[in-house]
Amino acid sequence: MAGSLNWAVFVSFDDGVKWVLRSPRRSFLSDEYASRILLSEVATLRYIKAHSQVPVPEVFAYSASRDNDIGIPYILMSRAAGQPLSQYNWPQPPCQPPSEGPLGDALRPLSEEDMKKLATQLAHIVLQLSRLRFDKIGSLFQDDKGNYIVGECLSQSLTWQYRDSLEDINRGPFDSERAYLESLVSAFIRHAKELPVGPLS
């Protein structure tokens, strides 16, 4: 399966254990920035796992370059527990036709009790994440000693749709929300002037 930024292969073992091999898609990002984002994702997953009870996948192995046995950057991790919300039918206005899954299958009904349970779980996750504080705005990395540091900001607003190719854009880390928002505005203006403008820009 594939998303906007990554493709993934699910690996099932005889004992029922499932792993995921995920790799960046070569679409809207340079190899350099795809590599940095992968490193930040690994650091973020490990930090959240170590400092909260949010059920994130466990990272077993990773490579941020093509210099490995399979020739691609990748993350090998456990598969997250639970069911995708895309498989469930959310309440809709009466005039809207019934929803279908990606293969045309009817979606499972979502009861009011299910929605209450989901809202409670999401609130618990958001509360825990809100307690993970840093003194700068940016993306999380690990240094050579395994310490967590806030580095340049790799948000989609600054990197997606070839914005990673724009030079002289302040990418942080930022000391204030104002500096971060000014960087976003600068990236959007530069994109409009120098890069192709499409429906996803």
Backbone as ProteinMPNN parsed JSONL, in Angstrom:
{"seq_chain_A": "MAGSLNWAVFVSFDDGVKWVLRSPRRSFLSDEYASRILLSEVATLRYIKAHSQVPVPEVFAYSASRDNDIGIPYILMSRAAGQPLSQYNWPQPPCQPPSEGPLGDALRPLSEEDMKKLATQLAHIVLQLSRLRFDKIGSLFQDDKGNYIVGECLSQSLTWQYRDSLEDINRGPFDSERAYLESLVSAFIRHAKELPVGPLS", "coords_chain_A": {"N_chain_A": [[0.85, -1.186, 0.0], [0.295, 2.389, -0.378], [0.906, 5.795, 0.508], [0.793, 9.394, 0.489], [3.442, 10.144, 0.96], [4.908, 7.865, 1.593], [5.502, 4.337, 0.918], [4.397, 1.067, 1.82], [5.009, -2.248, 3.049], [3.452, -5.068, 4.372], [4.4, -7.477, 6.703], [3.784, -10.724, 7.642], [4.054, -13.12, 10.227], [4.296, -16.621, 11.136], [3.479, -16.946, 13.765], [1.588, -15.04, 14.133], [2.479, -12.47, 14.557], [2.942, -9.184, 13.263], [4.795, -7.122, 11.102], [5.951, -3.996, 9.708], [7.344, -2.769, 6.765], [8.501, 0.209, 5.729], [8.978, 2.784, 3.326], [10.24, 5.851, 1.93], [8.43, 7.54, -0.666], [9.503, 8.394, -3.922], [8.71, 11.195, -4.804], [7.609, 14.026, -4.133], [9.767, 15.009, -2.779], [13.267, 15.608, -2.309], [15.973, 13.2, -2.256], [17.667, 13.793, -0.17], [16.144, 15.294, 1.713], [14.08, 13.491, 2.175], [15.505, 11.543, 3.488], [16.281, 12.912, 5.834], [13.78, 13.382, 6.98], [12.965, 10.759, 7.491], [14.849, 10.013, 9.466], [14.064, 11.777, 11.473], [11.475, 10.864, 11.967], [11.983, 8.327, 13.058], [13.35, 9.073, 15.416], [11.312, 10.525, 16.675], [9.264, 8.582, 17.055], [10.614, 6.874, 18.837], [11.095, 8.606, 20.974], [8.495, 9.308, 21.839], [7.603, 6.78, 22.595], [9.304, 6.257, 24.726], [8.714, 8.267, 26.552], [6.033, 8.42, 27.105], [2.74, 6.897, 27.261], [1.57, 6.479, 24.88], [0.461, 4.416, 22.281], [2.665, 3.728, 20.135], [4.284, 2.416, 17.144], [6.996, 0.033, 17.456], [10.342, 0.578, 16.624], [12.404, -1.498, 14.824], [14.569, -1.642, 13.056], [16.369, 0.529, 10.83], [17.243, 2.551, 7.978], [18.606, 5.412, 6.618], [19.546, 5.854, 4.118], [20.403, 4.648, 0.791], [22.38, 2.875, 1.018], [22.481, -0.017, 1.854], [21.48, -3.454, 2.447], [19.105, -3.856, 0.994], [18.884, -1.723, -0.664], [17.337, 0.629, -0.449], [16.079, 3.472, 1.397], [14.599, 2.918, 4.61], [12.171, 2.027, 7.178], [11.823, -0.459, 9.536], [9.334, -1.772, 11.399], [7.07, -2.503, 14.145], [3.635, -3.415, 13.642], [1.035, -1.13, 14.121], [-1.363, -1.544, 16.696], [-4.925, -2.223, 16.529], [-7.768, -0.998, 14.562], [-8.117, 0.433, 11.304], [-9.623, 3.632, 11.012], [-10.758, 4.258, 8.639], [-12.194, 2.094, 7.859], [-14.653, 2.247, 8.945], [-18.022, 3.443, 9.147], [-18.96, 6.703, 9.42], [-21.425, 8.768, 11.057], [-23.665, 10.385, 8.827], [-25.236, 13.068, 6.93], [-28.741, 12.638, 6.111], [-29.246, 12.954, 3.353], [-26.986, 12.171, 2.093], [-25.327, 9.639, 0.207], [-24.732, 6.142, 1.181], [-21.537, 5.346, 2.58], [-18.626, 3.857, 1.092], [-15.946, 1.452, 1.239], [-12.41, 1.512, 0.225], [-12.346, -0.465, -1.735], [-14.871, -0.655, -2.612], [-16.442, -1.957, -0.802], [-18.991, -2.167, 1.692], [-18.909, -0.007, 4.505], [-18.156, -0.624, 7.975], [-20.606, -0.225, 10.566], [-20.572, 2.517, 12.901], [-21.103, 2.819, 16.167], [-22.773, 4.884, 18.659], [-21.634, 4.417, 21.133], [-19.173, 3.432, 20.329], [-18.077, 5.756, 19.206], [-17.862, 7.395, 21.446], [-15.96, 5.969, 22.9], [-13.808, 6.138, 21.139], [-13.38, 8.938, 21.085], [-12.6, 9.337, 23.728], [-10.198, 7.852, 23.816], [-8.66, 9.282, 21.922], [-8.537, 11.787, 23.174], [-7.03, 11.127, 25.425], [-4.601, 10.463, 24.222], [-3.893, 12.912, 22.972], [-3.637, 14.523, 25.249], [-1.408, 13.353, 26.53], [0.585, 13.791, 24.57], [0.617, 16.569, 24.562], [2.012, 17.138, 26.818], [4.628, 16.728, 26.275], [7.192, 18.682, 26.021], [9.234, 21.194, 24.434], [11.959, 23.54, 24.052], [12.206, 24.796, 21.669], [10.946, 25.199, 18.269], [10.677, 22.743, 15.925], [11.956, 19.825, 14.224], [12.351, 16.55, 15.613], [15.37, 14.91, 16.481], [18.022, 12.446, 16.909], [21.23, 12.617, 18.354], [24.697, 11.56, 17.879], [25.19, 10.314, 20.276], [22.792, 9.427, 21.095], [21.167, 11.261, 22.304], [18.25, 13.342, 22.455], [17.43, 15.928, 20.249], [16.261, 19.13, 19.104], [15.976, 19.931, 15.821], [16.226, 21.318, 12.493], [13.103, 22.378, 11.026], [10.947, 20.117, 9.576], [8.403, 20.138, 8.521], [5.53, 19.546, 6.397], [4.712, 21.9, 5.215], [7.033, 23.308, 4.775], [8.562, 21.67, 3.202], [7.221, 20.006, 1.354], [5.946, 19.41, -2.033], [8.176, 20.215, -3.507], [9.222, 22.331, -2.066], [11.383, 21.936, -0.494], [13.532, 22.436, -2.085], [13.885, 25.132, -2.205], [16.062, 27.768, -1.6], [17.652, 29.736, 0.999], [15.576, 29.874, 2.825], [14.351, 30.178, 6.046], [14.573, 27.525, 8.115], [14.565, 26.842, 10.7], [15.925, 25.399, 13.809], [13.201, 27.11, 15.501], [12.865, 29.904, 17.68], [10.531, 31.071, 18.442], [6.935, 31.208, 18.002], [6.18, 33.155, 16.219], [8.436, 33.483, 14.551], [8.424, 30.991, 13.32], [5.942, 31.036, 11.911], [6.415, 33.185, 10.193], [8.366, 32.066, 8.6], [6.874, 30.091, 7.278], [5.114, 31.695, 5.757], [6.971, 32.956, 4.105], [7.921, 30.723, 2.688], [5.597, 29.946, 1.287], [5.159, 32.185, -0.355], [7.517, 32.209, -1.889], [7.204, 29.764, -3.138], [4.956, 30.255, -4.787], [6.085, 32.048, -6.561], [8.324, 30.757, -7.703], [7.995, 28.002, -8.081], [6.153, 25.202, -9.542], [2.61, 25.503, -9.435], [0.134, 23.602, -8.146], [-2.848, 21.563, -7.56], [-2.389, 20.508, -5.021], [-0.695, 22.204, -3.749]], "CA_chain_A": [[0.0, 0.0, 0.0], [1.081, 3.609, -0.486], [0.286, 7.062, 0.829], [1.358, 10.523, -0.238], [4.88, 10.28, 1.158], [5.571, 6.584, 1.828], [4.835, 3.086, 0.584], [4.625, 0.112, 2.901], [4.751, -3.674, 2.852], [3.152, -5.718, 5.643], [5.031, -8.788, 6.825], [3.1, -11.548, 8.643], [4.783, -14.304, 10.659], [3.442, -17.767, 11.462], [2.94, -16.825, 15.121], [0.599, -13.972, 14.169], [3.12, -11.165, 14.671], [2.972, -8.448, 12.004], [5.716, -5.999, 11.007], [5.759, -3.108, 8.559], [8.516, -2.184, 6.117], [8.039, 1.447, 5.115], [10.04, 3.508, 2.628], [9.743, 7.092, 1.314], [8.175, 7.575, -2.103], [10.298, 9.385, -4.649], [7.691, 11.999, -5.479], [7.66, 15.461, -3.939], [10.901, 15.36, -1.941], [14.587, 15.147, -2.714], [16.469, 12.102, -1.428], [18.273, 14.358, 1.033], [15.12, 15.631, 2.7], [13.391, 12.252, 2.537], [16.371, 10.898, 4.474], [16.183, 13.651, 7.1], [12.45, 13.138, 7.546], [12.976, 9.399, 8.031], [15.595, 10.039, 10.726], [13.246, 12.464, 12.465], [10.36, 9.985, 12.316], [12.511, 7.307, 13.968], [13.603, 9.715, 16.707], [10.028, 10.896, 17.274], [8.621, 7.359, 17.542], [11.341, 6.395, 20.009], [10.897, 9.543, 22.082], [7.121, 9.146, 22.342], [7.517, 5.477, 23.263], [10.069, 6.309, 25.976], [8.263, 9.316, 27.469], [4.578, 8.438, 27.25], [2.092, 5.601, 27.092], [0.905, 6.47, 23.579], [0.842, 3.147, 21.638], [3.299, 3.907, 18.822], [5.037, 1.228, 16.716], [8.382, -0.117, 17.879], [11.278, 0.567, 15.505], [13.364, -2.584, 14.939], [15.743, -1.312, 12.258], [16.11, 1.587, 9.847], [18.373, 3.078, 7.208], [18.193, 6.661, 5.986], [20.17, 5.955, 2.798], [20.283, 3.446, -0.056], [23.575, 2.067, 1.251], [22.137, -1.138, 2.721], [21.297, -4.711, 1.703], [17.95, -3.845, 0.091], [19.068, -0.64, -1.618], [16.381, 1.729, -0.294], [15.886, 3.903, 2.784], [13.432, 2.209, 5.144], [11.96, 1.782, 8.606], [11.193, -1.74, 9.836], [8.727, -1.544, 12.7], [5.886, -3.295, 14.457], [2.393, -2.851, 13.113], [0.221, -0.539, 15.184], [-2.554, -2.311, 17.043], [-6.196, -1.563, 16.29], [-8.39, -1.048, 13.241], [-8.149, 1.739, 10.631], [-10.927, 4.3, 11.064], [-11.306, 4.306, 7.282], [-13.049, 0.931, 7.663], [-15.921, 2.451, 9.653], [-18.953, 4.414, 8.588], [-19.307, 7.761, 10.359], [-22.771, 9.314, 10.814], [-23.697, 11.336, 7.726], [-26.568, 13.625, 6.69], [-29.632, 11.692, 5.422], [-29.239, 13.109, 1.904], [-25.729, 11.68, 1.534], [-25.379, 8.187, -0.014], [-23.894, 5.349, 2.082], [-20.114, 5.326, 2.26], [-18.024, 2.578, 0.744], [-14.526, 1.352, 1.453], [-11.592, 1.736, -0.971], [-12.597, -1.507, -2.735], [-16.301, -0.683, -2.874], [-17.136, -2.698, 0.248], [-19.729, -1.348, 2.649], [-18.152, 0.227, 5.723], [-18.776, -1.112, 9.204], [-21.29, 0.852, 11.299], [-19.891, 3.035, 14.085], [-22.164, 3.143, 17.122], [-22.521, 6.024, 19.539], [-20.703, 3.958, 22.15], [-17.853, 3.381, 19.678], [-17.586, 7.127, 19.045], [-17.466, 7.869, 22.778], [-14.711, 5.292, 23.223], [-12.784, 6.719, 20.279], [-13.101, 10.295, 21.549], [-11.849, 9.212, 24.982], [-8.844, 7.423, 23.488], [-7.96, 10.389, 21.268], [-8.284, 12.812, 24.183], [-5.936, 10.627, 26.258], [-3.373, 10.574, 23.434], [-3.571, 14.33, 22.818], [-3.197, 15.012, 26.55], [-0.033, 12.912, 26.75], [1.481, 14.48, 23.635], [0.713, 17.978, 24.947], [2.934, 17.25, 27.947], [6.0, 16.586, 25.77], [7.507, 20.072, 25.701], [10.598, 21.534, 24.033], [12.173, 24.991, 24.097], [12.267, 25.31, 20.302], [10.026, 24.619, 17.295], [11.433, 22.078, 14.87], [11.775, 18.375, 14.165], [13.146, 15.848, 16.62], [16.434, 14.03, 15.994], [18.942, 11.917, 17.906], [22.625, 12.823, 17.988], [25.517, 10.348, 17.856], [25.154, 9.695, 21.595], [21.428, 9.015, 21.386], [20.404, 12.333, 22.943], [17.228, 13.934, 21.607], [17.648, 17.347, 19.996], [15.343, 19.753, 18.152], [16.713, 20.452, 14.678], [15.45, 22.065, 11.501], [11.698, 21.986, 10.923], [10.7, 19.367, 8.349], [6.964, 20.047, 8.295], [5.167, 19.526, 4.98], [4.594, 23.273, 4.719], [8.352, 23.791, 4.393], [9.31, 20.709, 2.387], [6.436, 19.294, 0.348], [5.754, 20.062, -3.327], [9.476, 20.746, -3.923], [9.663, 23.484, -1.277], [12.694, 21.623, 0.069], [14.558, 22.931, -3.003], [14.011, 26.582, -2.069], [17.193, 28.189, -0.778], [17.498, 30.949, 1.817], [14.369, 29.819, 3.651], [14.665, 29.843, 7.432], [13.92, 26.259, 8.456], [14.677, 26.618, 12.133], [14.81, 25.461, 14.773], [12.693, 28.443, 15.767], [12.748, 30.27, 19.091], [9.197, 31.599, 18.729], [5.888, 30.89, 17.035], [6.208, 34.204, 15.197], [9.493, 33.156, 13.59], [7.958, 29.823, 12.56], [4.891, 31.452, 10.981], [7.048, 34.016, 9.165], [9.039, 31.138, 7.685], [5.84, 29.483, 6.441], [4.661, 32.703, 4.794], [8.052, 33.112, 3.141], [7.947, 29.532, 1.828], [4.429, 29.982, 0.399], [5.38, 33.239, -1.359], [8.563, 31.737, -2.79], [6.615, 28.693, -3.943], [4.107, 30.852, -5.814], [6.912, 32.758, -7.532], [9.409, 30.003, -8.301], [7.712, 26.579, -8.264], [4.836, 24.916, -10.14], [1.479, 25.588, -8.516], [-0.845, 22.581, -8.485], [-3.985, 21.47, -6.63], [-1.955, 20.111, -3.679], [0.3, 23.163, -3.276]], "C_chain_A": [[0.886, 1.236, 0.0], [0.242, 4.806, -0.077], [0.952, 8.163, 0.032], [2.879, 10.55, -0.173], [5.618, 8.959, 1.301], [4.796, 5.44, 1.187], [5.222, 2.071, 1.651], [4.281, -1.305, 2.475], [4.52, -4.285, 4.231], [3.703, -7.139, 5.633], [4.347, -9.553, 7.955], [3.908, -12.8, 8.936], [3.805, -15.401, 11.073], [2.811, -17.65, 12.846], [1.942, -15.675, 15.266], [1.166, -12.575, 14.303], [3.186, -10.494, 13.301], [3.929, -7.265, 12.107], [5.381, -5.188, 9.765], [7.119, -2.637, 8.063], [8.027, -0.968, 5.35], [9.204, 2.2, 4.502], [9.466, 4.769, 1.986], [9.496, 6.918, -0.183], [9.033, 8.658, -2.743], [9.339, 10.254, -5.473], [7.948, 13.485, -5.302], [8.875, 15.922, -3.133], [12.201, 14.87, -2.558], [15.008, 13.999, -1.807], [17.038, 12.622, -0.112], [17.224, 14.645, 2.1], [14.287, 14.414, 3.096], [14.178, 11.508, 3.608], [16.272, 11.584, 5.832], [14.839, 13.404, 7.782], [12.376, 11.747, 8.156], [13.697, 9.361, 9.375], [14.778, 10.709, 11.831], [12.065, 11.604, 12.9], [10.81, 8.896, 13.293], [12.718, 7.901, 15.359], [12.295, 10.044, 17.418], [9.295, 9.676, 17.829], [9.295, 6.858, 18.823], [11.13, 7.307, 21.216], [9.506, 9.375, 22.69], [6.983, 7.834, 23.099], [8.194, 5.514, 24.636], [9.475, 7.271, 26.997], [6.743, 9.416, 27.603], [4.051, 7.011, 27.152], [1.294, 5.545, 25.784], [1.38, 5.229, 22.805], [1.39, 3.355, 20.222], [4.046, 2.629, 18.439], [6.461, 1.227, 17.263], [9.275, -0.216, 16.648], [12.324, -0.52, 15.745], [14.664, -2.273, 14.212], [15.373, -0.201, 11.292], [17.399, 1.935, 9.117], [17.876, 4.31, 6.481], [18.811, 6.845, 4.606], [19.905, 4.682, 2.01], [21.458, 2.501, 0.148], [23.276, 0.976, 2.277], [21.824, -2.351, 1.842], [20.129, -4.68, 0.731], [17.941, -2.631, -0.841], [18.075, 0.504, -1.56], [16.412, 2.206, 1.161], [14.605, 3.273, 3.333], [13.361, 2.318, 6.656], [11.274, 0.431, 8.724], [10.647, -1.643, 11.253], [7.533, -2.466, 12.92], [4.666, -2.623, 13.854], [1.547, -2.339, 14.269], [-1.028, -1.377, 15.427], [-3.814, -1.515, 16.714], [-6.671, -1.693, 14.853], [-8.37, 0.34, 12.603], [-9.545, 2.354, 10.682], [-11.57, 4.39, 9.688], [-12.224, 3.123, 6.992], [-14.434, 1.113, 8.28], [-16.73, 3.58, 9.039], [-19.341, 5.437, 9.654], [-20.702, 8.281, 10.053], [-22.724, 10.419, 9.765], [-25.109, 11.909, 7.578], [-27.427, 12.647, 5.891], [-29.561, 11.768, 3.905], [-27.983, 12.545, 1.256], [-25.796, 10.165, 1.351], [-24.469, 7.437, 0.939], [-22.446, 5.319, 1.613], [-19.671, 3.916, 1.917], [-16.535, 2.628, 1.028], [-13.77, 1.548, 0.159], [-11.837, 0.718, -2.067], [-14.084, -1.63, -3.046], [-17.092, -1.442, -1.835], [-17.863, -1.73, 1.183], [-18.917, -1.21, 3.935], [-18.917, -0.284, 6.937], [-19.467, 0.042, 9.93], [-20.495, 1.244, 12.546], [-20.954, 3.521, 15.053], [-21.78, 4.363, 17.959], [-21.539, 5.65, 20.637], [-19.287, 3.881, 21.585], [-17.253, 4.779, 19.578], [-17.142, 7.716, 20.383], [-16.122, 7.258, 23.178], [-13.561, 5.889, 22.422], [-12.393, 8.112, 20.752], [-12.28, 10.279, 22.833], [-10.404, 8.817, 24.712], [-8.034, 8.55, 22.853], [-7.614, 11.49, 22.265], [-7.113, 12.411, 25.068], [-4.604, 10.768, 25.522], [-2.937, 12.029, 23.303], [-3.043, 14.911, 24.117], [-1.745, 14.611, 26.81], [0.954, 13.636, 25.837], [1.669, 15.948, 24.024], [1.694, 18.199, 26.093], [4.397, 17.093, 27.526], [6.435, 17.938, 25.22], [8.986, 20.239, 25.324], [10.727, 23.058, 24.009], [12.298, 25.61, 22.714], [11.228, 24.607, 19.43], [10.851, 24.03, 16.161], [11.111, 20.6, 14.863], [12.757, 17.702, 15.116], [14.148, 14.912, 15.959], [17.172, 13.435, 17.185], [20.363, 12.163, 17.437], [23.396, 11.508, 18.084], [25.525, 9.606, 19.193], [23.742, 9.256, 21.997], [20.6, 10.06, 22.098], [19.399, 12.929, 21.95], [17.458, 15.435, 21.484], [16.595, 17.845, 19.005], [16.171, 20.39, 17.043], [15.813, 21.228, 13.737], [14.027, 21.513, 11.397], [11.445, 21.344, 9.566], [9.205, 19.19, 8.088], [6.675, 20.092, 6.799], [5.095, 20.935, 4.403], [5.929, 23.824, 4.231], [9.086, 22.859, 3.426], [8.533, 20.121, 1.222], [6.316, 20.096, -0.936], [7.011, 20.824, -3.768], [9.897, 21.995, -3.161], [11.004, 23.214, -0.597], [13.828, 22.144, -0.82], [14.775, 24.436, -2.897], [15.165, 26.933, -1.133], [16.845, 29.462, -0.012], [16.146, 31.026, 2.522], [14.78, 29.42, 5.065], [13.877, 28.589, 7.82], [14.093, 25.9, 9.935], [15.917, 25.842, 12.536], [14.468, 26.891, 15.172], [12.554, 28.674, 17.261], [11.354, 30.758, 19.457], [8.217, 31.169, 17.651], [5.872, 31.911, 15.904], [7.25, 33.879, 14.12], [9.093, 31.969, 12.724], [6.923, 30.23, 11.513], [5.453, 32.344, 9.871], [7.776, 33.147, 8.143], [8.039, 30.485, 6.75], [5.355, 30.451, 5.362], [5.712, 32.89, 3.704], [8.103, 31.939, 2.167], [6.786, 29.539, 0.834], [4.615, 31.018, -0.713], [6.428, 32.795, -2.379], [8.041, 30.622, -3.694], [5.799, 29.286, -5.086], [4.922, 31.513, -6.918], [7.832, 31.839, -8.326], [9.092, 28.544, -8.631], [6.359, 26.387, -8.947], [3.749, 24.96, -9.079], [0.417, 24.606, -8.986], [-1.937, 22.52, -7.446], [-3.584, 21.108, -5.215], [-0.979, 21.095, -3.085], [-0.212, 23.933, -2.069]], "O_chain_A": [[2.07, 1.163, 0.329], [-0.971, 4.834, -0.283], [1.599, 7.902, -0.982], [3.535, 10.935, -1.14], [6.839, 8.924, 1.148], [3.594, 5.549, 0.943], [6.256, 2.209, 2.305], [3.388, -1.531, 1.658], [5.3, -4.049, 5.154], [3.499, -7.898, 4.685], [4.327, -9.09, 9.095], [4.391, -13.465, 8.02], [2.631, -15.135, 11.329], [1.73, -18.191, 13.082], [1.5, -15.366, 16.373], [0.433, -11.594, 14.18], [3.452, -11.153, 12.295], [3.885, -6.501, 13.072], [4.633, -5.629, 8.893], [7.944, -2.164, 8.844], [7.228, -1.097, 4.422], [10.29, 2.253, 5.079], [8.318, 4.759, 1.542], [10.253, 6.238, -0.876], [9.253, 9.716, -2.153], [9.185, 10.062, -6.679], [8.45, 14.141, -6.216], [8.997, 17.11, -2.835], [12.231, 13.848, -3.244], [14.465, 13.839, -0.714], [16.909, 11.978, 0.93], [17.4, 14.278, 3.262], [13.836, 14.321, 4.237], [13.6, 10.918, 4.521], [16.189, 10.916, 6.863], [14.767, 13.239, 9.0], [11.788, 11.57, 9.222], [13.21, 8.742, 10.321], [14.796, 10.269, 12.98], [11.691, 11.613, 14.073], [10.098, 8.582, 14.247], [12.313, 7.31, 16.36], [12.185, 9.861, 18.63], [8.764, 9.721, 18.939], [8.62, 6.467, 19.775], [11.003, 6.833, 22.345], [9.36, 9.308, 23.91], [6.318, 7.781, 24.133], [7.725, 4.888, 25.587], [9.708, 7.109, 28.195], [6.23, 10.389, 28.154], [4.809, 6.056, 26.983], [0.446, 4.67, 25.605], [2.586, 5.013, 22.686], [0.671, 3.182, 19.238], [4.404, 1.84, 19.313], [7.052, 2.281, 17.501], [9.002, -0.999, 15.738], [13.048, -0.48, 16.74], [15.745, -2.604, 14.701], [14.2, -0.012, 10.973], [18.498, 1.645, 9.589], [16.848, 4.268, 5.805], [18.62, 7.89, 3.983], [19.262, 3.754, 2.502], [21.525, 1.445, -0.48], [23.746, 1.028, 3.413], [21.902, -2.263, 0.616], [20.148, -5.402, -0.266], [17.078, -2.528, -1.713], [17.97, 1.276, -2.513], [16.734, 1.429, 2.059], [13.631, 3.113, 2.597], [14.34, 2.651, 7.325], [10.251, 0.198, 8.081], [11.408, -1.453, 12.202], [7.055, -3.12, 11.993], [4.665, -1.421, 13.591], [1.366, -3.029, 15.272], [-1.665, -1.857, 14.489], [-3.778, -0.288, 16.63], [-6.07, -2.395, 14.039], [-8.585, 1.332, 13.299], [-10.536, 1.672, 10.422], [-12.782, 4.576, 9.576], [-12.953, 3.133, 6.0], [-15.291, 0.238, 8.157], [-16.185, 4.537, 8.488], [-19.964, 5.096, 10.66], [-21.127, 8.241, 8.898], [-21.852, 11.286, 9.807], [-26.073, 11.305, 8.048], [-26.896, 11.898, 5.071], [-29.789, 10.765, 3.228], [-27.901, 12.445, 0.032], [-26.272, 9.466, 2.245], [-23.521, 8.021, 1.463], [-22.164, 5.275, 0.415], [-20.244, 2.927, 2.374], [-15.932, 3.701, 1.056], [-14.38, 1.73, -0.895], [-11.562, 1.005, -3.232], [-14.511, -2.6, -3.672], [-18.309, -1.565, -1.968], [-17.398, -0.617, 1.426], [-18.309, -2.174, 4.4], [-20.145, -0.368, 6.934], [-18.969, 1.168, 9.913], [-19.833, 0.41, 13.164], [-21.63, 4.517, 14.794], [-20.631, 4.805, 17.965], [-20.706, 6.466, 21.033], [-18.32, 4.22, 22.268], [-16.064, 4.969, 19.834], [-16.157, 8.453, 20.444], [-15.257, 7.942, 23.726], [-12.475, 6.118, 22.954], [-11.207, 8.436, 20.814], [-11.379, 11.097, 23.014], [-9.484, 9.379, 25.306], [-6.87, 8.756, 23.196], [-6.525, 12.062, 22.209], [-6.29, 13.254, 25.426], [-3.597, 11.146, 26.121], [-1.765, 12.352, 23.497], [-2.103, 15.706, 24.102], [-0.943, 15.431, 27.257], [2.029, 14.046, 26.276], [2.749, 16.507, 23.84], [2.156, 19.319, 26.312], [5.302, 17.302, 28.335], [6.092, 18.299, 24.094], [9.859, 19.529, 25.823], [9.727, 23.774, 23.953], [12.478, 26.822, 22.594], [10.698, 23.56, 19.8], [11.627, 24.734, 15.515], [10.105, 20.173, 15.431], [13.843, 18.216, 15.385], [13.822, 14.21, 15.002], [16.978, 13.858, 18.325], [20.68, 11.949, 16.267], [22.807, 10.459, 18.344], [25.829, 8.414, 19.243], [23.53, 8.773, 23.109], [19.455, 9.797, 22.465], [19.672, 13.007, 20.752], [17.657, 16.127, 22.482], [16.1, 17.083, 18.174], [16.975, 21.286, 17.3], [14.765, 21.734, 14.138], [13.786, 20.332, 11.648], [11.698, 21.955, 8.528], [8.794, 18.193, 7.494], [7.476, 20.612, 6.023], [5.386, 21.137, 3.224], [5.961, 24.705, 3.371], [10.129, 23.23, 2.887], [9.126, 19.769, 0.202], [6.55, 21.304, -0.946], [6.928, 21.919, -4.323], [10.846, 22.663, -3.571], [11.685, 24.147, -0.173], [14.961, 22.278, -0.358], [15.746, 24.961, -3.442], [15.228, 26.445, -0.004], [15.883, 30.162, -0.33], [15.636, 32.115, 2.784], [15.484, 28.427, 5.25], [12.647, 28.609, 7.845], [13.796, 24.781, 10.352], [16.835, 25.645, 11.74], [15.33, 27.77, 15.181], [12.18, 27.775, 18.014], [11.019, 30.854, 20.638], [8.607, 30.815, 16.538], [5.581, 31.566, 14.759], [6.974, 33.989, 12.925], [9.389, 31.943, 11.53], [7.014, 29.816, 10.357], [5.004, 32.26, 8.728], [7.795, 33.465, 6.954], [8.312, 30.334, 5.559], [5.204, 30.074, 4.2], [5.381, 32.972, 2.521], [8.302, 32.129, 0.967], [6.964, 29.18, -0.33], [4.273, 30.765, -1.868], [6.251, 32.982, -3.583], [8.395, 30.547, -4.87], [5.939, 28.861, -6.233], [4.502, 31.537, -8.075], [8.1, 32.103, -9.498], [9.834, 27.909, -9.38], [5.519, 27.286, -8.938], [3.952, 24.505, -7.954], [-0.136, 24.748, -10.076], [-1.959, 23.344, -6.531], [-4.345, 21.366, -4.282], [-0.466, 20.847, -1.994], [0.496, 24.787, -1.535]]}, "name": "protein", "num_of_chains": 1, "seq": "MAGSLNWAVFVSFDDGVKWVLRSPRRSFLSDEYASRILLSEVATLRYIKAHSQVPVPEVFAYSASRDNDIGIPYILMSRAAGQPLSQYNWPQPPCQPPSEGPLGDALRPLSEEDMKKLATQLAHIVLQLSRLRFDKIGSLFQDDKGNYIVGECLSQSLTWQYRDSLEDINRGPFDSERAYLESLVSAFIRHAKELPVGPLS"}
